[in-house]
mmCIF file with all atom_site columns, C-alpha atoms in Angstrom:
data_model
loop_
_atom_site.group_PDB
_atom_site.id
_atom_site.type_symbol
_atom_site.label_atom_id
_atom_site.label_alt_id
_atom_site.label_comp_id
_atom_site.label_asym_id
_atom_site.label_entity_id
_atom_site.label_seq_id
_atom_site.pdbx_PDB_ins_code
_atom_site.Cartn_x
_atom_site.Cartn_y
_atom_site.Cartn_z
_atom_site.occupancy
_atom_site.B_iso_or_equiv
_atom_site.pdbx_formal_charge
_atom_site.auth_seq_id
_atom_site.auth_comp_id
_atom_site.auth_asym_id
_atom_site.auth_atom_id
_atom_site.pdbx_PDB_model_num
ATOM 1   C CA . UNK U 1 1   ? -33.663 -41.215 -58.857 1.00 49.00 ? 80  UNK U CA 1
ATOM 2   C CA . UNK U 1 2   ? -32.597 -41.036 -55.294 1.00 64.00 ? 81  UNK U CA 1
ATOM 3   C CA . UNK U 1 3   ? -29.554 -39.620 -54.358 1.00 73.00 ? 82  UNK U CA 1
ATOM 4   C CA . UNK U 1 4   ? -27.348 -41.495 -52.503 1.00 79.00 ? 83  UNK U CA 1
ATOM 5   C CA . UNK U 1 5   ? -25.780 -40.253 -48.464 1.00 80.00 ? 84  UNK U CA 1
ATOM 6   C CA . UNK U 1 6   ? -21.853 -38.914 -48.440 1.00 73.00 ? 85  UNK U CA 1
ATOM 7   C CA . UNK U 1 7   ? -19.800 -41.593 -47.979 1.00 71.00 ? 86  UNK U CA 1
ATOM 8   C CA . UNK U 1 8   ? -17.581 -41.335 -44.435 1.00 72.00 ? 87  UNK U CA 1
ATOM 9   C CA . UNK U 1 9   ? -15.410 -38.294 -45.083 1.00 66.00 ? 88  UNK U CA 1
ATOM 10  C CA . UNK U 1 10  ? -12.297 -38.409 -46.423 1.00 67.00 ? 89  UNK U CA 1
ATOM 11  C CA . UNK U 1 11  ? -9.082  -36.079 -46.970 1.00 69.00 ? 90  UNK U CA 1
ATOM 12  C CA . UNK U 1 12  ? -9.685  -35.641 -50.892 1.00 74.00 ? 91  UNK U CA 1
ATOM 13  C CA . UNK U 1 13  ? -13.463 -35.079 -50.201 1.00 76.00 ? 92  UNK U CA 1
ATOM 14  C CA . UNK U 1 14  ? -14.688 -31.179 -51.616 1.00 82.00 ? 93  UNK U CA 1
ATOM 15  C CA . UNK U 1 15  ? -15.452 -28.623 -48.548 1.00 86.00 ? 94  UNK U CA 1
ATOM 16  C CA . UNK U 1 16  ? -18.556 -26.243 -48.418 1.00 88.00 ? 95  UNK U CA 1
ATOM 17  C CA . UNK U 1 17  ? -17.317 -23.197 -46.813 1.00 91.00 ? 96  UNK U CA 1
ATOM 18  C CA . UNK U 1 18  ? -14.548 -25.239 -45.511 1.00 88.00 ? 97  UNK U CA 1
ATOM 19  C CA . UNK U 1 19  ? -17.349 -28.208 -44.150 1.00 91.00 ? 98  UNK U CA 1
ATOM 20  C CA . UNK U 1 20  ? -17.855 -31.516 -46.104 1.00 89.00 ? 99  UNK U CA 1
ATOM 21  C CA . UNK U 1 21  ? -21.396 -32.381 -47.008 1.00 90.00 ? 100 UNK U CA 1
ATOM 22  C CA . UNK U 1 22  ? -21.002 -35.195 -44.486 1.00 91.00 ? 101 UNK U CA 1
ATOM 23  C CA . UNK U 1 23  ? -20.712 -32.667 -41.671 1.00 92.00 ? 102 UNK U CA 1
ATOM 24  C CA . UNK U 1 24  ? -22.824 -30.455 -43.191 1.00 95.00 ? 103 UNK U CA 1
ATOM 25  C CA . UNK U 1 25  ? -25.306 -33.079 -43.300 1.00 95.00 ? 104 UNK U CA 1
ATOM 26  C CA . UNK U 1 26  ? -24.860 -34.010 -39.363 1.00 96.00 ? 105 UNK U CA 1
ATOM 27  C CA . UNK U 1 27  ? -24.599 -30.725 -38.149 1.00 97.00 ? 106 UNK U CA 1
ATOM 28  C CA . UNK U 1 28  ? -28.364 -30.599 -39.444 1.00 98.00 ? 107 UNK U CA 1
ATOM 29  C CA . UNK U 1 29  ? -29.850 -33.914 -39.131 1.00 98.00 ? 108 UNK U CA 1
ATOM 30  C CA . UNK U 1 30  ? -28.608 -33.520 -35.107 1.00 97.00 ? 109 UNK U CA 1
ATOM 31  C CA . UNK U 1 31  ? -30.415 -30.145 -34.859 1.00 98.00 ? 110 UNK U CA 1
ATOM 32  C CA . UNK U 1 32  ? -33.963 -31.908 -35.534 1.00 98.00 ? 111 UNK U CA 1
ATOM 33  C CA . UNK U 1 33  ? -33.320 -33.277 -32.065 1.00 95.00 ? 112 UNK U CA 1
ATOM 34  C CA . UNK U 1 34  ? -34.434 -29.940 -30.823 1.00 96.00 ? 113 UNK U CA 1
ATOM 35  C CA . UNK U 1 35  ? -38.441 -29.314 -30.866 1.00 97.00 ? 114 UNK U CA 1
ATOM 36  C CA . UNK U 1 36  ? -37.846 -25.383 -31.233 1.00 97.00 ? 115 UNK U CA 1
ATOM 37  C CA . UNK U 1 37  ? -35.754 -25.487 -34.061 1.00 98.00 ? 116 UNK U CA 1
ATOM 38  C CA . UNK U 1 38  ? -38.869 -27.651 -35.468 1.00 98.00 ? 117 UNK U CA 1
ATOM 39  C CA . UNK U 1 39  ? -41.292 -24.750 -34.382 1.00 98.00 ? 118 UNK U CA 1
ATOM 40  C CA . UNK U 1 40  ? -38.736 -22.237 -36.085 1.00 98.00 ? 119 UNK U CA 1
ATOM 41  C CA . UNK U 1 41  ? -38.746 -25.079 -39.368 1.00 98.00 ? 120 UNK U CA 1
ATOM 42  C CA . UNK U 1 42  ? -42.664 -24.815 -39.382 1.00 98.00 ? 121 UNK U CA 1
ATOM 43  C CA . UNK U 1 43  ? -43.047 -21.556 -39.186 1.00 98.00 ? 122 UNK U CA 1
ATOM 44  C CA . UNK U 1 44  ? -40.850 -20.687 -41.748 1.00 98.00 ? 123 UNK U CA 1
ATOM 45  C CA . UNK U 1 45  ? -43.257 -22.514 -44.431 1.00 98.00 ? 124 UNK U CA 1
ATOM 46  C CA . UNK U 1 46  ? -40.027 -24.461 -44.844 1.00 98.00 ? 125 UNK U CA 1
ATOM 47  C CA . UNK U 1 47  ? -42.073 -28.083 -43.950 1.00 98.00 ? 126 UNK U CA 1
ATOM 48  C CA . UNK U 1 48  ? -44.938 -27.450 -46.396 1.00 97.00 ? 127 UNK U CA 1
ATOM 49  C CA . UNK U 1 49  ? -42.243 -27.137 -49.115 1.00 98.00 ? 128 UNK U CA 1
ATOM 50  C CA . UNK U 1 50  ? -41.982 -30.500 -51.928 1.00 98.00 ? 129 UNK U CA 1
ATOM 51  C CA . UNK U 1 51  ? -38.391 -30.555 -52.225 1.00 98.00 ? 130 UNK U CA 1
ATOM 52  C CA . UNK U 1 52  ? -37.806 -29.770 -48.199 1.00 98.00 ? 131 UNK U CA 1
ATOM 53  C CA . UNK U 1 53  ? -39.885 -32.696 -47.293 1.00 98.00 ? 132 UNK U CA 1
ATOM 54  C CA . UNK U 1 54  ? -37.523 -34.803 -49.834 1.00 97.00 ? 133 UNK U CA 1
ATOM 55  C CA . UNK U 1 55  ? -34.845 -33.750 -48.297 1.00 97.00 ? 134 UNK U CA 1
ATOM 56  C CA . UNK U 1 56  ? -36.301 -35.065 -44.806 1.00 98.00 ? 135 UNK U CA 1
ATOM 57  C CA . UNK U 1 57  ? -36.629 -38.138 -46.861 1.00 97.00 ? 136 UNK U CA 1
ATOM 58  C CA . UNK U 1 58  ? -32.955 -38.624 -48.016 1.00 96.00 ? 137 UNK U CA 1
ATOM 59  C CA . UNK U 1 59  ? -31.934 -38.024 -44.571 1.00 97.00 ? 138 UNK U CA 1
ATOM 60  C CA . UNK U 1 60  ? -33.339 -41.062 -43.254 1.00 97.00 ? 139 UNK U CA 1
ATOM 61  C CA . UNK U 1 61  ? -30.123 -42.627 -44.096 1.00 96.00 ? 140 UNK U CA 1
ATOM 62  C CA . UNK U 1 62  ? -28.767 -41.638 -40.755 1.00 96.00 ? 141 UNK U CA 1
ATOM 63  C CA . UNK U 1 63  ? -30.999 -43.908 -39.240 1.00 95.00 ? 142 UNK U CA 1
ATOM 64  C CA . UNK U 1 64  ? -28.944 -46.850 -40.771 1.00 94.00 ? 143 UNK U CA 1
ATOM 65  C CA . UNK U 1 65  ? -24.763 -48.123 -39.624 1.00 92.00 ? 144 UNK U CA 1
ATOM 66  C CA . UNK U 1 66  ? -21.939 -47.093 -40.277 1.00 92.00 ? 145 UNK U CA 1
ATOM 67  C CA . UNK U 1 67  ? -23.834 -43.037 -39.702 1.00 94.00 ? 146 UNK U CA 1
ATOM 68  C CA . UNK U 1 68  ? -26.275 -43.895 -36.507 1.00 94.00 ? 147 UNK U CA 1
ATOM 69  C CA . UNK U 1 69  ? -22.783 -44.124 -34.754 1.00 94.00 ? 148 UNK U CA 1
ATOM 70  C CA . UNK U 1 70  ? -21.926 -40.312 -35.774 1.00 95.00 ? 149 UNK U CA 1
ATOM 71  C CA . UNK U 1 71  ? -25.504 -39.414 -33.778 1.00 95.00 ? 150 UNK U CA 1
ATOM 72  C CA . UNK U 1 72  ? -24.753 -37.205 -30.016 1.00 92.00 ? 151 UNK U CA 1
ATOM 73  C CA . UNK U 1 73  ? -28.576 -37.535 -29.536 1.00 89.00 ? 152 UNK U CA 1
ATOM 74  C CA . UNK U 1 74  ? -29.790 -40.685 -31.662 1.00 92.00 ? 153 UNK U CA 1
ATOM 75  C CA . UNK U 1 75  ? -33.079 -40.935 -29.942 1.00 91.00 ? 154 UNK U CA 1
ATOM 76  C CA . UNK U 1 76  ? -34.545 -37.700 -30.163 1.00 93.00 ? 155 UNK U CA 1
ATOM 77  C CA . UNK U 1 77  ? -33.068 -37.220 -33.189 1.00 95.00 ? 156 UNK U CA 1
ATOM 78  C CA . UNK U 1 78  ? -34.215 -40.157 -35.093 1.00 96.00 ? 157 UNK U CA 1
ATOM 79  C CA . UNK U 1 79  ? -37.195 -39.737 -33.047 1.00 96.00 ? 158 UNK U CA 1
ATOM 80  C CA . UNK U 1 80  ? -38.344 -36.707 -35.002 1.00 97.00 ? 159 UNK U CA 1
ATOM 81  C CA . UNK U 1 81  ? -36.811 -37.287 -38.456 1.00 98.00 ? 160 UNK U CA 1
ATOM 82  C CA . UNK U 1 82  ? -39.200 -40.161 -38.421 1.00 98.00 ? 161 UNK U CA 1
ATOM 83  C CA . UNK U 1 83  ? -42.033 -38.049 -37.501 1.00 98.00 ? 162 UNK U CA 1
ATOM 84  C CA . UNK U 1 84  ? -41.059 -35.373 -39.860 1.00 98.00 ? 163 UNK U CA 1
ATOM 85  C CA . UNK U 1 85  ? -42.058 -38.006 -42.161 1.00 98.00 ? 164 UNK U CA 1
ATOM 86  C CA . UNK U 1 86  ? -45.183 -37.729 -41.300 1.00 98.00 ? 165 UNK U CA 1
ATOM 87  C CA . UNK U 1 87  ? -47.939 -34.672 -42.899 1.00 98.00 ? 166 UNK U CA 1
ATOM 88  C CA . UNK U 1 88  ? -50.071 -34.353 -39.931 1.00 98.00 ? 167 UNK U CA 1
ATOM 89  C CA . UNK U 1 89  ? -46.637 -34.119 -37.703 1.00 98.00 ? 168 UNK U CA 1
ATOM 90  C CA . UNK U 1 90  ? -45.352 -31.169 -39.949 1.00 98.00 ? 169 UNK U CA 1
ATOM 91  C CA . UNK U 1 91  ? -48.603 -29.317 -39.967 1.00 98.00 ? 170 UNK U CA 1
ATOM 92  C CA . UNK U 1 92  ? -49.186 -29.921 -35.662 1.00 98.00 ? 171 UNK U CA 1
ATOM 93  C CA . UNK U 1 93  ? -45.412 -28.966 -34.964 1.00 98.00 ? 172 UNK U CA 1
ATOM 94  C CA . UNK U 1 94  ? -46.099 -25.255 -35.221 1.00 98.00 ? 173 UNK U CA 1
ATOM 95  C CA . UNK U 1 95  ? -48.288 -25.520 -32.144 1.00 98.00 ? 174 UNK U CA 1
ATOM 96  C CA . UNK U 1 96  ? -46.480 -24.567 -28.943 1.00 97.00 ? 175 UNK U CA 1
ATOM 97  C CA . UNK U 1 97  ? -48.035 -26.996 -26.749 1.00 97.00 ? 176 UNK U CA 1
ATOM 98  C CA . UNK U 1 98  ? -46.870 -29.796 -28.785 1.00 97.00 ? 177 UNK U CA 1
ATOM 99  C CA . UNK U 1 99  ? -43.797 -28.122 -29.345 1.00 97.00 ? 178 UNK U CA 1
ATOM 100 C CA . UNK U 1 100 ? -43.470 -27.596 -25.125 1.00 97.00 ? 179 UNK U CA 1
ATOM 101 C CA . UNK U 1 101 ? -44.248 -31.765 -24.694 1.00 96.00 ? 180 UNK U CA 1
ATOM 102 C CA . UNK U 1 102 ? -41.354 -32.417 -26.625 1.00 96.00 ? 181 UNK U CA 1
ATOM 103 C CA . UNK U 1 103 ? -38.893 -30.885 -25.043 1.00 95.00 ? 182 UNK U CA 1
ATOM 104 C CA . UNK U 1 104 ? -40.401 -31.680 -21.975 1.00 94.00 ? 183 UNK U CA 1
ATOM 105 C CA . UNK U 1 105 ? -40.732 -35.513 -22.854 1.00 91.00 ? 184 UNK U CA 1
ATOM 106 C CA . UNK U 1 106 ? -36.804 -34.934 -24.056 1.00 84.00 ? 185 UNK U CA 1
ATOM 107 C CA . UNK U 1 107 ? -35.566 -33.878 -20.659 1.00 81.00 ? 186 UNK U CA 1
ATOM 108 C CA . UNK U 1 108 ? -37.680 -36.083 -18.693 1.00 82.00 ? 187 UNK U CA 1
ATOM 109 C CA . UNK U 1 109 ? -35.492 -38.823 -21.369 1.00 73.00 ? 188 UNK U CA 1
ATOM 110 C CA . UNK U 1 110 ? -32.074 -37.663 -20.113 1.00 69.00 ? 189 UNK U CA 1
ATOM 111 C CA . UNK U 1 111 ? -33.010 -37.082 -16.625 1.00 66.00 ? 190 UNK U CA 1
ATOM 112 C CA . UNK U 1 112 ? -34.204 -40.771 -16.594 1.00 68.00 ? 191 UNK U CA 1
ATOM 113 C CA . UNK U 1 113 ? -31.124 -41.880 -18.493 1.00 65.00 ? 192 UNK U CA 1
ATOM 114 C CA . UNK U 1 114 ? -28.776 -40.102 -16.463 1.00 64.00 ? 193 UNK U CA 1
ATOM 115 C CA . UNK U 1 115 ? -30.407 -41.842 -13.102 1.00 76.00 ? 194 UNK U CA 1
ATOM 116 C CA . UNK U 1 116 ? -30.009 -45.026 -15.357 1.00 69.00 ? 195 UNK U CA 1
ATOM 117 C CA . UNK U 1 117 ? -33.828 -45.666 -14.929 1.00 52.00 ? 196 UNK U CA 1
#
């Protein structure tokens, strides 16, 4: 059965160490944006585990309205929980070269945005 995302906060909602598990959830979903934290993911085994990769899985609801809006980075972010989908991506992502293109493909990306190219 799959579980379904945290509905939009609300005041009533229960707190994690005084964070609801819709922040909770963000806070992490937005840190796959960054390639190193990836690396650090990879080479803590922690992408080769079942109920990890499920995890991955459920998150994919972030890639769907009304919680795309609640994205600061939405395409490097969705970018790589999409990939994370992916065996061969989990396996490669502990290589530092690919691990150096993404971030240098990222801030090519905001460079580019920022000149509005």
């Amino acid at each position: 059965m799959e579980e379904s995302p945290p509905p939009i906060p609300a005041d009533n909602e229960p707190n994690y160490g005084g964070f609801s598990r819709f922040e909770i959830e963000l806070e992490f979903v937005q840190s796959l944006a960054n390639p190193f934290y990836l690396n650090h993911l990879a080479s803590q085994k922690l992408l080769n585990e079942p109920a990890f990769v499920a995890y991955l899985s459920y998150l994919r609801y972030w890639t769907r309205p009304p919680y795309v809006k609640y994205l600061n980075y939405p395409g490097p972010t969705l970018k790589h929980l999409e990939l994370l989908q992916e065996e061969r991506f989990r396996q490669d992502i502990i290589s530092p070269e690919l691990v150096q293109m993404l971030a240098t493909e990222g801030a090519k990306a905001s460079v580019d945005w920022h000149r509005g190219d």
